[in-house]
Protein backbone atom coordinates (compact mmCIF):
# COMPACT_ATOMS: atom_id res chain seq x y z
CA UNK A 1 0.00 0.00 0.00
CA UNK A 2 2.67 2.50 1.03
CA UNK A 3 4.61 1.81 -2.16
CA UNK A 4 1.58 2.90 -4.11
CA UNK A 5 1.32 6.25 -2.37
CA UNK A 6 1.85 9.22 -4.62
CA UNK A 7 4.92 11.27 -3.79
CA UNK A 8 2.89 14.18 -2.51
CA UNK A 9 1.68 12.05 0.43
CA UNK A 10 4.78 10.99 2.33
CA UNK A 11 4.62 7.77 4.32
CA UNK A 12 2.69 8.17 7.56
CA UNK A 13 1.09 11.49 6.68
CA UNK A 14 -2.67 11.56 7.11
CA UNK A 15 -4.70 12.93 4.26
CA UNK A 16 -7.13 15.59 5.38
CA UNK A 17 -10.70 14.28 5.49
CA UNK A 18 -13.77 16.50 5.24
CA UNK A 19 -15.71 14.56 7.90
CA UNK A 20 -13.78 15.60 10.95
CA UNK A 21 -16.17 14.49 13.70
CA UNK A 22 -16.81 11.11 12.08
CA UNK A 23 -13.19 10.31 11.36
CA UNK A 24 -11.36 7.61 13.26
CA UNK A 25 -8.20 9.67 13.15
CA UNK A 26 -9.69 12.45 15.25
CA UNK A 27 -11.28 10.07 17.72
CA UNK A 28 -8.73 7.24 18.06
CA UNK A 29 -11.20 4.88 19.78
CA UNK A 30 -14.17 3.10 18.25
CA UNK A 31 -17.42 4.51 19.63
CA UNK A 32 -20.06 2.55 21.45
CA UNK A 33 -23.69 3.54 21.01
CA UNK A 34 -25.85 2.53 23.97
CA UNK A 35 -29.56 1.81 23.62
CA UNK A 36 -31.05 0.84 26.94
CA UNK A 37 -28.79 -1.96 28.13
CA UNK A 38 -27.57 -2.80 24.60
CA UNK A 39 -24.16 -1.69 23.32
CA UNK A 40 -23.65 -1.27 19.59
CA UNK A 41 -19.98 -1.41 18.64
CA UNK A 42 -18.97 -3.62 21.56
CA UNK A 43 -17.58 -7.12 21.75
CA UNK A 44 -20.70 -8.80 20.36
CA UNK A 45 -22.65 -7.88 17.21
CA UNK A 46 -26.02 -6.37 18.08
CA UNK A 47 -29.03 -7.69 16.20
CA UNK A 48 -32.05 -5.61 15.19
CA UNK A 49 -34.94 -7.73 13.92
CA UNK A 50 -38.59 -7.34 13.07
CA UNK A 51 -40.97 -6.85 10.18
CA UNK A 52 -40.52 -4.36 7.39
CA UNK A 53 -43.71 -2.62 8.52
CA UNK A 54 -45.94 -2.68 11.56
CA UNK A 55 -49.25 -4.07 10.23
CA UNK A 56 -51.34 -4.59 13.36
CA UNK A 57 -50.92 -5.29 17.08
CA UNK A 58 -51.09 -9.07 16.75
CA UNK A 59 -48.52 -9.21 13.96
CA UNK A 60 -46.09 -6.88 15.74
CA UNK A 61 -46.34 -8.62 19.11
CA UNK A 62 -46.02 -12.13 17.72
CA UNK A 63 -42.90 -11.23 15.70
CA UNK A 64 -41.39 -9.29 18.61
CA UNK A 65 -41.82 -12.19 21.03
CA UNK A 66 -40.28 -14.60 18.49
CA UNK A 67 -37.20 -12.47 17.76
CA UNK A 68 -36.74 -11.75 21.45
CA UNK A 69 -36.86 -15.44 22.29
CA UNK A 70 -34.24 -16.11 19.62
CA UNK A 71 -31.86 -13.45 20.92
CA UNK A 72 -32.58 -10.17 19.07
CA UNK A 73 -31.45 -7.05 20.90
CA UNK A 74 -33.80 -4.48 19.35
CA UNK A 75 -37.14 -4.60 17.52
CA UNK A 76 -37.57 -2.87 14.16
CA UNK A 77 -40.79 -1.98 12.39
CA UNK A 78 -41.62 0.83 10.00
CA UNK A 79 -44.70 2.98 10.54
CA UNK A 80 -43.84 5.64 7.94
CA UNK A 81 -42.85 3.70 4.85
CA UNK A 82 -40.95 5.22 1.93
CA UNK A 83 -42.59 3.32 -0.93
CA UNK A 84 -41.68 3.68 -4.58
CA UNK A 85 -45.35 3.78 -5.55
CA UNK A 86 -47.83 6.11 -3.84
CA UNK A 87 -50.41 3.31 -4.16
CA UNK A 88 -48.42 0.85 -2.02
CA UNK A 89 -48.99 0.46 1.73
CA UNK A 90 -47.60 3.61 3.34
CA UNK A 91 -47.47 2.44 6.96
CA UNK A 92 -49.83 2.90 9.90
CA UNK A 93 -48.42 6.23 11.03
CA UNK A 94 -49.37 7.30 14.55
CA UNK A 95 -51.40 4.13 15.13
CA UNK A 96 -48.23 2.16 14.31
CA UNK A 97 -46.29 4.20 16.85
CA UNK A 98 -48.83 3.26 19.52
CA UNK A 99 -48.28 -0.39 18.60
CA UNK A 100 -44.50 0.07 18.88
CA UNK A 101 -45.04 1.56 22.33
CA UNK A 102 -47.07 -1.47 23.36
CA UNK A 103 -44.45 -3.88 21.99
CA UNK A 104 -41.78 -2.12 24.04
CA UNK A 105 -43.94 -2.21 27.15
CA UNK A 106 -44.81 -5.90 26.83
CA UNK A 107 -41.54 -7.38 25.56
CA UNK A 108 -39.02 -4.90 26.97
CA UNK A 109 -37.39 -4.60 23.52
CA UNK A 110 -36.32 -1.12 22.51
CA UNK A 111 -37.66 0.04 19.16
CA UNK A 112 -36.13 1.17 15.86
CA UNK A 113 -38.28 2.96 13.27
CA UNK A 114 -37.81 5.24 10.31
CA UNK A 115 -38.43 8.98 10.46
CA UNK A 116 -39.25 10.39 7.03
CA UNK A 117 -39.85 14.04 7.82
CA UNK A 118 -39.31 16.69 10.45
CA UNK A 119 -43.06 16.83 10.98
CA UNK A 120 -42.90 13.32 12.49
CA UNK A 121 -40.24 14.20 15.07
CA UNK A 122 -42.50 15.04 18.02
CA UNK A 123 -44.60 11.90 17.80
CA UNK A 124 -41.57 9.66 17.29
CA UNK A 125 -39.87 10.95 20.47
CA UNK A 126 -42.22 9.02 22.73
CA UNK A 127 -42.33 5.61 21.04
CA UNK A 128 -39.05 5.15 19.18
CA UNK A 129 -35.71 4.51 20.88
CA UNK A 130 -33.56 4.51 17.74
CA UNK A 131 -34.44 6.72 14.78
CA UNK A 132 -33.75 5.35 11.33
CA UNK A 133 -32.93 7.66 8.45
CA UNK A 134 -33.67 5.66 5.33
CA UNK A 135 -31.66 5.26 2.18
CA UNK A 136 -33.84 7.71 0.29
CA UNK A 137 -33.35 10.46 2.86
CA UNK A 138 -29.62 10.32 3.40
CA UNK A 139 -29.14 13.72 1.82
CA UNK A 140 -32.23 15.32 3.33
CA UNK A 141 -30.03 17.73 5.21
CA UNK A 142 -32.85 19.35 7.19
CA UNK A 143 -33.90 15.92 8.46
CA UNK A 144 -30.30 15.08 9.36
CA UNK A 145 -30.02 18.26 11.42
CA UNK A 146 -33.36 17.47 13.02
CA UNK A 147 -32.33 13.97 14.19
CA UNK A 148 -29.09 15.54 15.38
CA UNK A 149 -31.14 17.78 17.63
CA UNK A 150 -33.39 14.93 18.81
CA UNK A 151 -30.37 13.39 20.59
CA UNK A 152 -31.60 9.84 20.18
CA UNK A 153 -29.44 7.13 18.59
CA UNK A 154 -29.72 7.20 14.79
CA UNK A 155 -29.30 4.40 12.25
CA UNK A 156 -28.13 6.20 9.13
CA UNK A 157 -28.70 4.03 6.10
CA UNK A 158 -26.45 4.41 3.11
CA UNK A 159 -28.17 5.88 0.09
CA UNK A 160 -28.34 3.42 -2.77
CA UNK A 161 -26.26 5.81 -4.84
CA UNK A 162 -24.11 7.59 -2.26
CA UNK A 163 -20.36 7.28 -2.01
CA UNK A 164 -18.77 6.41 1.30
CA UNK A 165 -17.59 10.00 1.64
CA UNK A 166 -21.08 11.40 1.04
CA UNK A 167 -22.38 8.94 3.64
CA UNK A 168 -19.80 10.05 6.21
CA UNK A 169 -20.63 13.68 5.47
CA UNK A 170 -24.29 12.92 6.10
CA UNK A 171 -23.23 11.46 9.47
CA UNK A 172 -21.28 14.66 10.04
CA UNK A 173 -24.52 16.68 9.80
CA UNK A 174 -25.93 14.70 12.75
CA UNK A 175 -22.69 14.76 14.74
CA UNK A 176 -22.27 18.49 14.24
CA UNK A 177 -25.62 19.08 15.94
CA UNK A 178 -24.14 17.50 19.07
CA UNK A 179 -25.59 13.99 18.63
CA UNK A 180 -22.73 11.49 18.70
CA UNK A 181 -24.98 8.40 18.71
CA UNK A 182 -24.78 7.56 15.01
CA UNK A 183 -24.70 4.03 13.55
CA UNK A 184 -23.92 3.65 9.85
CA UNK A 185 -25.96 0.99 8.04
CA UNK A 186 -24.85 -0.54 4.73
CA UNK A 187 -27.98 -1.77 2.90
CA UNK A 188 -26.74 -2.32 -0.62
CA UNK A 189 -26.16 0.02 -3.51
CA UNK A 190 -27.71 0.10 -6.96
CA UNK A 191 -25.63 -1.59 -9.63
CA UNK A 192 -26.32 -3.09 -13.07
CA UNK A 193 -27.33 -6.44 -11.50
CA UNK A 194 -31.09 -7.08 -11.54
CA UNK A 195 -31.13 -10.55 -9.91
CA UNK A 196 -30.69 -8.98 -6.46
CA UNK A 197 -32.56 -5.93 -5.20
CA UNK A 198 -29.26 -4.13 -4.54
CA UNK A 199 -25.62 -5.14 -4.34
CA UNK A 200 -24.27 -5.48 -0.81
CA UNK A 201 -21.03 -3.53 -0.53
CA UNK A 202 -19.11 -5.45 2.10
CA UNK A 203 -15.87 -3.71 1.26
CA UNK A 204 -17.52 -0.58 2.65
CA UNK A 205 -17.81 -2.32 6.02
CA UNK A 206 -14.13 -3.19 6.26
CA UNK A 207 -13.14 0.18 4.86
CA UNK A 208 -15.33 2.13 7.29
CA UNK A 209 -13.55 0.45 10.20
CA UNK A 210 -10.38 2.22 8.99
CA UNK A 211 -12.04 5.59 8.35
CA UNK A 212 -14.52 6.18 11.16
CA UNK A 213 -15.08 5.46 14.84
CA UNK A 214 -18.84 5.06 14.28
CA UNK A 215 -20.34 1.57 14.62
CA UNK A 216 -21.25 -0.14 11.35
CA UNK A 217 -24.45 -2.12 10.82
CA UNK A 218 -25.38 -4.26 7.81
CA UNK A 219 -28.89 -4.86 6.50
CA UNK A 220 -28.74 -7.98 4.30
CA UNK A 221 -32.53 -7.93 3.77
CA UNK A 222 -32.80 -4.74 1.70
CA UNK A 223 -29.37 -5.44 0.21
CA UNK A 224 -30.54 -8.65 -1.45
CA UNK A 225 -34.34 -8.67 -1.54
CA UNK A 226 -34.31 -12.48 -1.27
CA UNK A 227 -34.59 -14.40 1.99
CA UNK A 228 -32.35 -17.19 0.66
CA UNK A 229 -29.46 -14.73 0.54
CA UNK A 230 -29.97 -13.10 3.91
CA UNK A 231 -28.20 -15.70 6.08
CA UNK A 232 -25.06 -16.00 3.89
CA UNK A 233 -24.79 -12.21 3.62
CA UNK A 234 -25.34 -11.76 7.37
CA UNK A 235 -22.57 -14.26 8.09
CA UNK A 236 -20.28 -12.46 5.65
CA UNK A 237 -21.09 -9.09 7.19
CA UNK A 238 -20.06 -10.29 10.64
CA UNK A 239 -16.90 -11.81 9.16
CA UNK A 240 -16.14 -8.45 7.51
CA UNK A 241 -16.32 -6.73 10.89
CA UNK A 242 -19.90 -5.45 11.15
CA UNK A 243 -20.86 -4.28 14.64
CA UNK A 244 -24.56 -4.97 14.12
CA UNK A 245 -27.12 -6.52 11.80
CA UNK A 246 -30.60 -5.39 10.84
CA UNK A 247 -32.80 -8.20 9.55
CA UNK A 248 -36.43 -8.37 8.46
CA UNK A 249 -38.35 -11.23 10.07
CA UNK A 250 -42.02 -12.09 9.66
CA UNK A 251 -44.11 -14.91 11.12
CA UNK A 252 -46.19 -15.00 7.93
CA UNK A 253 -44.17 -13.42 5.12
CA UNK A 254 -46.62 -14.59 2.41
CA UNK A 255 -49.19 -12.12 3.71
CA UNK A 256 -46.76 -9.30 4.62
CA UNK A 257 -47.86 -5.85 3.42
CA UNK A 258 -44.28 -5.05 2.37
CA UNK A 259 -41.01 -6.89 1.71
CA UNK A 260 -42.34 -10.39 2.42
CA UNK A 261 -40.00 -11.92 -0.16
CA UNK A 262 -36.94 -10.85 1.80
CA UNK A 263 -38.30 -11.53 5.29
CA UNK A 264 -36.90 -14.49 7.20
CA UNK A 265 -39.11 -17.09 8.83
CA UNK A 266 -38.42 -17.27 12.57
CA UNK A 267 -36.77 -20.66 12.03
CA UNK A 268 -34.29 -19.06 9.64
CA UNK A 269 -33.66 -16.24 12.08
CA UNK A 270 -32.83 -18.86 14.69
CA UNK A 271 -30.27 -20.35 12.30
CA UNK A 272 -28.80 -16.91 11.60
CA UNK A 273 -28.36 -16.25 15.33
CA UNK A 274 -26.59 -19.58 15.80
CA UNK A 275 -24.29 -18.88 12.87
CA UNK A 276 -23.27 -15.40 13.99
CA UNK A 277 -22.67 -16.60 17.53
CA UNK A 278 -20.11 -19.00 16.05
CA UNK A 279 -18.49 -16.53 13.68
CA UNK A 280 -18.41 -13.36 15.78
CA UNK A 281 -15.90 -14.47 18.44
CA UNK A 282 -13.43 -15.57 15.75
CA UNK A 283 -13.50 -12.19 14.06
CA UNK A 284 -13.95 -9.80 16.92
CA UNK A 285 -11.06 -11.06 19.07
CA UNK A 286 -8.81 -9.70 16.36
CA UNK A 287 -10.40 -6.28 16.51
CA UNK A 288 -8.25 -5.08 19.42
CA UNK A 289 -5.21 -4.87 17.21
CA UNK A 290 -6.94 -2.14 15.26
CA UNK A 291 -6.18 -1.40 11.63
CA UNK A 292 -4.30 1.73 10.92
CA UNK A 293 -6.36 4.51 9.48
CA UNK A 294 -5.58 4.22 5.78
CA UNK A 295 -6.92 7.60 4.76
CA UNK A 296 -8.11 6.35 1.41
CA UNK A 297 -8.94 8.93 -1.18
CA UNK A 298 -9.78 8.55 -4.85
CA UNK A 299 -6.40 10.14 -5.56
CA UNK A 300 -4.68 7.31 -3.71
CA UNK A 301 -6.72 4.63 -5.37
CA UNK A 302 -6.02 5.84 -8.88
CA UNK A 303 -2.32 6.42 -8.27
C1 LIG B 1 -36.33 -0.16 5.85
O1 LIG B 1 -35.40 -0.52 6.57
O2 LIG B 1 -37.52 -0.34 6.15
C2 LIG B 1 -36.06 0.55 4.58
C3 LIG B 1 -37.03 1.14 3.88
O3 LIG B 1 -34.78 0.49 4.24
P1 LIG B 1 -33.95 1.36 3.16
O4 LIG B 1 -34.10 2.80 3.57
O5 LIG B 1 -32.55 0.84 3.36
O6 LIG B 1 -34.51 1.06 1.82
MN1 LIG C 1 -38.41 -3.33 4.17
mmCIF file of C-alpha atoms in Angstrom, residues 41-234:
data_model
loop_
_atom_site.group_PDB
_atom_site.id
_atom_site.type_symbol
_atom_site.label_atom_id
_atom_site.label_comp_id
_atom_site.label_asym_id
_atom_site.label_seq_id
_atom_site.Cartn_x
_atom_site.Cartn_y
_atom_site.Cartn_z
ATOM 1 C CA UNK A 41 -19.978 -1.412 18.638
ATOM 2 C CA UNK A 42 -18.966 -3.618 21.559
ATOM 3 C CA UNK A 43 -17.580 -7.121 21.748
ATOM 4 C CA UNK A 44 -20.704 -8.805 20.364
ATOM 5 C CA UNK A 45 -22.648 -7.876 17.210
ATOM 6 C CA UNK A 46 -26.019 -6.374 18.081
ATOM 7 C CA UNK A 47 -29.035 -7.689 16.195
ATOM 8 C CA UNK A 48 -32.048 -5.606 15.189
ATOM 9 C CA UNK A 49 -34.940 -7.733 13.918
ATOM 10 C CA UNK A 50 -38.593 -7.344 13.073
ATOM 11 C CA UNK A 51 -40.975 -6.846 10.184
ATOM 12 C CA UNK A 52 -40.521 -4.360 7.389
ATOM 13 C CA UNK A 53 -43.707 -2.616 8.524
ATOM 14 C CA UNK A 54 -45.943 -2.678 11.564
ATOM 15 C CA UNK A 55 -49.245 -4.069 10.232
ATOM 16 C CA UNK A 56 -51.343 -4.585 13.362
ATOM 17 C CA UNK A 57 -50.916 -5.288 17.082
ATOM 18 C CA UNK A 58 -51.088 -9.066 16.754
ATOM 19 C CA UNK A 59 -48.518 -9.206 13.956
ATOM 20 C CA UNK A 60 -46.095 -6.875 15.739
ATOM 21 C CA UNK A 61 -46.337 -8.620 19.107
ATOM 22 C CA UNK A 62 -46.018 -12.125 17.721
ATOM 23 C CA UNK A 63 -42.901 -11.226 15.705
ATOM 24 C CA UNK A 64 -41.394 -9.289 18.606
ATOM 25 C CA UNK A 65 -41.816 -12.192 21.026
ATOM 26 C CA UNK A 66 -40.281 -14.597 18.489
ATOM 27 C CA UNK A 67 -37.201 -12.474 17.761
ATOM 28 C CA UNK A 68 -36.741 -11.746 21.448
ATOM 29 C CA UNK A 69 -36.864 -15.438 22.290
ATOM 30 C CA UNK A 70 -34.242 -16.108 19.617
ATOM 31 C CA UNK A 71 -31.860 -13.449 20.925
ATOM 32 C CA UNK A 72 -32.579 -10.170 19.068
ATOM 33 C CA UNK A 73 -31.448 -7.048 20.905
ATOM 34 C CA UNK A 74 -33.800 -4.482 19.354
ATOM 35 C CA UNK A 75 -37.137 -4.595 17.524
ATOM 36 C CA UNK A 76 -37.570 -2.872 14.165
ATOM 37 C CA UNK A 77 -40.787 -1.977 12.389
ATOM 38 C CA UNK A 78 -41.624 0.831 10.003
ATOM 39 C CA UNK A 79 -44.703 2.980 10.535
ATOM 40 C CA UNK A 80 -43.838 5.640 7.942
ATOM 41 C CA UNK A 81 -42.852 3.695 4.852
ATOM 42 C CA UNK A 82 -40.954 5.223 1.933
ATOM 43 C CA UNK A 83 -42.587 3.316 -0.930
ATOM 44 C CA UNK A 84 -41.678 3.677 -4.584
ATOM 45 C CA UNK A 85 -45.348 3.783 -5.547
ATOM 46 C CA UNK A 86 -47.830 6.112 -3.841
ATOM 47 C CA UNK A 87 -50.408 3.311 -4.163
ATOM 48 C CA UNK A 88 -48.416 0.848 -2.023
ATOM 49 C CA UNK A 89 -48.994 0.464 1.734
ATOM 50 C CA UNK A 90 -47.599 3.611 3.336
ATOM 51 C CA UNK A 91 -47.470 2.440 6.962
ATOM 52 C CA UNK A 92 -49.833 2.898 9.900
ATOM 53 C CA UNK A 93 -48.424 6.233 11.027
ATOM 54 C CA UNK A 94 -49.372 7.299 14.553
ATOM 55 C CA UNK A 95 -51.398 4.126 15.134
ATOM 56 C CA UNK A 96 -48.234 2.158 14.305
ATOM 57 C CA UNK A 97 -46.294 4.197 16.852
ATOM 58 C CA UNK A 98 -48.833 3.260 19.516
ATOM 59 C CA UNK A 99 -48.281 -0.389 18.604
ATOM 60 C CA UNK A 100 -44.502 0.072 18.878
ATOM 61 C CA UNK A 101 -45.042 1.562 22.333
ATOM 62 C CA UNK A 102 -47.074 -1.474 23.361
ATOM 63 C CA UNK A 103 -44.453 -3.876 21.988
ATOM 64 C CA UNK A 104 -41.777 -2.116 24.038
ATOM 65 C CA UNK A 105 -43.938 -2.210 27.152
ATOM 66 C CA UNK A 106 -44.813 -5.900 26.828
ATOM 67 C CA UNK A 107 -41.538 -7.379 25.565
ATOM 68 C CA UNK A 108 -39.018 -4.901 26.971
ATOM 69 C CA UNK A 109 -37.393 -4.597 23.522
ATOM 70 C CA UNK A 110 -36.319 -1.116 22.515
ATOM 71 C CA UNK A 111 -37.658 0.041 19.160
ATOM 72 C CA UNK A 112 -36.132 1.169 15.858
ATOM 73 C CA UNK A 113 -38.277 2.956 13.275
ATOM 74 C CA UNK A 114 -37.812 5.243 10.306
ATOM 75 C CA UNK A 115 -38.431 8.982 10.463
ATOM 76 C CA UNK A 116 -39.247 10.394 7.034
ATOM 77 C CA UNK A 117 -39.854 14.039 7.820
ATOM 78 C CA UNK A 118 -39.307 16.690 10.452
ATOM 79 C CA UNK A 119 -43.065 16.833 10.977
ATOM 80 C CA UNK A 120 -42.904 13.319 12.489
ATOM 81 C CA UNK A 121 -40.242 14.204 15.065
ATOM 82 C CA UNK A 122 -42.499 15.041 18.021
ATOM 83 C CA UNK A 123 -44.604 11.897 17.800
ATOM 84 C CA UNK A 124 -41.569 9.663 17.294
ATOM 85 C CA UNK A 125 -39.869 10.945 20.472
ATOM 86 C CA UNK A 126 -42.220 9.016 22.726
ATOM 87 C CA UNK A 127 -42.325 5.615 21.044
ATOM 88 C CA UNK A 128 -39.050 5.151 19.177
ATOM 89 C CA UNK A 129 -35.710 4.507 20.877
ATOM 90 C CA UNK A 130 -33.558 4.509 17.741
ATOM 91 C CA UNK A 131 -34.439 6.721 14.784
ATOM 92 C CA UNK A 132 -33.746 5.351 11.330
ATOM 93 C CA UNK A 133 -32.926 7.664 8.450
ATOM 94 C CA UNK A 134 -33.670 5.656 5.328
ATOM 95 C CA UNK A 135 -31.658 5.259 2.182
ATOM 96 C CA UNK A 136 -33.840 7.707 0.295
ATOM 97 C CA UNK A 137 -33.353 10.455 2.860
ATOM 98 C CA UNK A 138 -29.621 10.318 3.403
ATOM 99 C CA UNK A 139 -29.142 13.725 1.821
ATOM 100 C CA UNK A 140 -32.231 15.323 3.326
ATOM 101 C CA UNK A 141 -30.031 17.734 5.212
ATOM 102 C CA UNK A 142 -32.851 19.346 7.185
ATOM 103 C CA UNK A 143 -33.902 15.918 8.455
ATOM 104 C CA UNK A 144 -30.302 15.078 9.357
ATOM 105 C CA UNK A 145 -30.020 18.262 11.417
ATOM 106 C CA UNK A 146 -33.363 17.470 13.023
ATOM 107 C CA UNK A 147 -32.328 13.970 14.186
ATOM 108 C CA UNK A 148 -29.095 15.538 15.380
ATOM 109 C CA UNK A 149 -31.141 17.780 17.634
ATOM 110 C CA UNK A 150 -33.387 14.933 18.812
ATOM 111 C CA UNK A 151 -30.374 13.392 20.587
ATOM 112 C CA UNK A 152 -31.603 9.837 20.181
ATOM 113 C CA UNK A 153 -29.436 7.128 18.590
ATOM 114 C CA UNK A 154 -29.715 7.199 14.794
ATOM 115 C CA UNK A 155 -29.304 4.399 12.255
ATOM 116 C CA UNK A 156 -28.128 6.200 9.132
ATOM 117 C CA UNK A 157 -28.699 4.030 6.097
ATOM 118 C CA UNK A 158 -26.447 4.407 3.107
ATOM 119 C CA UNK A 159 -28.174 5.878 0.089
ATOM 120 C CA UNK A 160 -28.338 3.418 -2.774
ATOM 121 C CA UNK A 161 -26.259 5.814 -4.836
ATOM 122 C CA UNK A 162 -24.108 7.590 -2.261
ATOM 123 C CA UNK A 163 -20.362 7.285 -2.013
ATOM 124 C CA UNK A 164 -18.766 6.412 1.299
ATOM 125 C CA UNK A 165 -17.586 10.000 1.641
ATOM 126 C CA UNK A 166 -21.083 11.398 1.043
ATOM 127 C CA UNK A 167 -22.384 8.943 3.639
ATOM 128 C CA UNK A 168 -19.800 10.054 6.207
ATOM 129 C CA UNK A 169 -20.628 13.681 5.467
ATOM 130 C CA UNK A 170 -24.293 12.921 6.102
ATOM 131 C CA UNK A 171 -23.233 11.463 9.472
ATOM 132 C CA UNK A 172 -21.279 14.664 10.036
ATOM 133 C CA UNK A 173 -24.523 16.677 9.804
ATOM 134 C CA UNK A 174 -25.929 14.697 12.753
ATOM 135 C CA UNK A 175 -22.695 14.756 14.744
ATOM 136 C CA UNK A 176 -22.267 18.485 14.236
ATOM 137 C CA UNK A 177 -25.623 19.085 15.935
ATOM 138 C CA UNK A 178 -24.144 17.496 19.065
ATOM 139 C CA UNK A 179 -25.588 13.992 18.634
ATOM 140 C CA UNK A 180 -22.735 11.490 18.697
ATOM 141 C CA UNK A 181 -24.976 8.402 18.709
ATOM 142 C CA UNK A 182 -24.778 7.565 15.012
ATOM 143 C CA UNK A 183 -24.696 4.033 13.548
ATOM 144 C CA UNK A 184 -23.920 3.645 9.846
ATOM 145 C CA UNK A 185 -25.959 0.994 8.040
ATOM 146 C CA UNK A 186 -24.851 -0.541 4.726
ATOM 147 C CA UNK A 187 -27.980 -1.768 2.899
ATOM 148 C CA UNK A 188 -26.744 -2.325 -0.623
ATOM 149 C CA UNK A 189 -26.158 0.015 -3.514
ATOM 150 C CA UNK A 190 -27.705 0.099 -6.956
ATOM 151 C CA UNK A 191 -25.627 -1.591 -9.635
ATOM 152 C CA UNK A 192 -26.316 -3.091 -13.069
ATOM 153 C CA UNK A 193 -27.329 -6.443 -11.500
ATOM 154 C CA UNK A 194 -31.092 -7.078 -11.537
ATOM 155 C CA UNK A 195 -31.129 -10.552 -9.912
ATOM 156 C CA UNK A 196 -30.688 -8.981 -6.463
ATOM 157 C CA UNK A 197 -32.563 -5.931 -5.199
ATOM 158 C CA UNK A 198 -29.263 -4.130 -4.540
ATOM 159 C CA UNK A 199 -25.616 -5.138 -4.341
ATOM 160 C CA UNK A 200 -24.272 -5.482 -0.808
ATOM 161 C CA UNK A 201 -21.027 -3.533 -0.530
ATOM 162 C CA UNK A 202 -19.111 -5.453 2.103
ATOM 163 C CA UNK A 203 -15.869 -3.710 1.264
ATOM 164 C CA UNK A 204 -17.522 -0.580 2.653
ATOM 165 C CA UNK A 205 -17.813 -2.319 6.022
ATOM 166 C CA UNK A 206 -14.126 -3.188 6.264
ATOM 167 C CA UNK A 207 -13.136 0.183 4.861
ATOM 168 C CA UNK A 208 -15.333 2.127 7.292
ATOM 169 C CA UNK A 209 -13.551 0.454 10.200
ATOM 170 C CA UNK A 210 -10.379 2.221 8.989
ATOM 171 C CA UNK A 211 -12.045 5.586 8.355
ATOM 172 C CA UNK A 212 -14.518 6.185 11.162
ATOM 173 C CA UNK A 213 -15.080 5.462 14.838
ATOM 174 C CA UNK A 214 -18.837 5.065 14.281
ATOM 175 C CA UNK A 215 -20.335 1.568 14.621
ATOM 176 C CA UNK A 216 -21.248 -0.138 11.352
ATOM 177 C CA UNK A 217 -24.453 -2.115 10.821
ATOM 178 C CA UNK A 218 -25.380 -4.261 7.808
ATOM 179 C CA UNK A 219 -28.894 -4.858 6.501
ATOM 180 C CA UNK A 220 -28.742 -7.977 4.302
ATOM 181 C CA UNK A 221 -32.531 -7.932 3.774
ATOM 182 C CA UNK A 222 -32.800 -4.745 1.695
ATOM 183 C CA UNK A 223 -29.370 -5.442 0.211
ATOM 184 C CA UNK A 224 -30.539 -8.655 -1.455
ATOM 185 C CA UNK A 225 -34.344 -8.674 -1.544
ATOM 186 C CA UNK A 226 -34.315 -12.482 -1.266
ATOM 187 C CA UNK A 227 -34.588 -14.403 1.993
ATOM 188 C CA UNK A 228 -32.354 -17.187 0.664
ATOM 189 C CA UNK A 229 -29.456 -14.731 0.536
ATOM 190 C CA UNK A 230 -29.968 -13.101 3.911
ATOM 191 C CA UNK A 231 -28.195 -15.699 6.075
ATOM 192 C CA UNK A 232 -25.065 -16.003 3.894
ATOM 193 C CA UNK A 233 -24.787 -12.210 3.622
ATOM 194 C CA UNK A 234 -25.342 -11.758 7.372
#
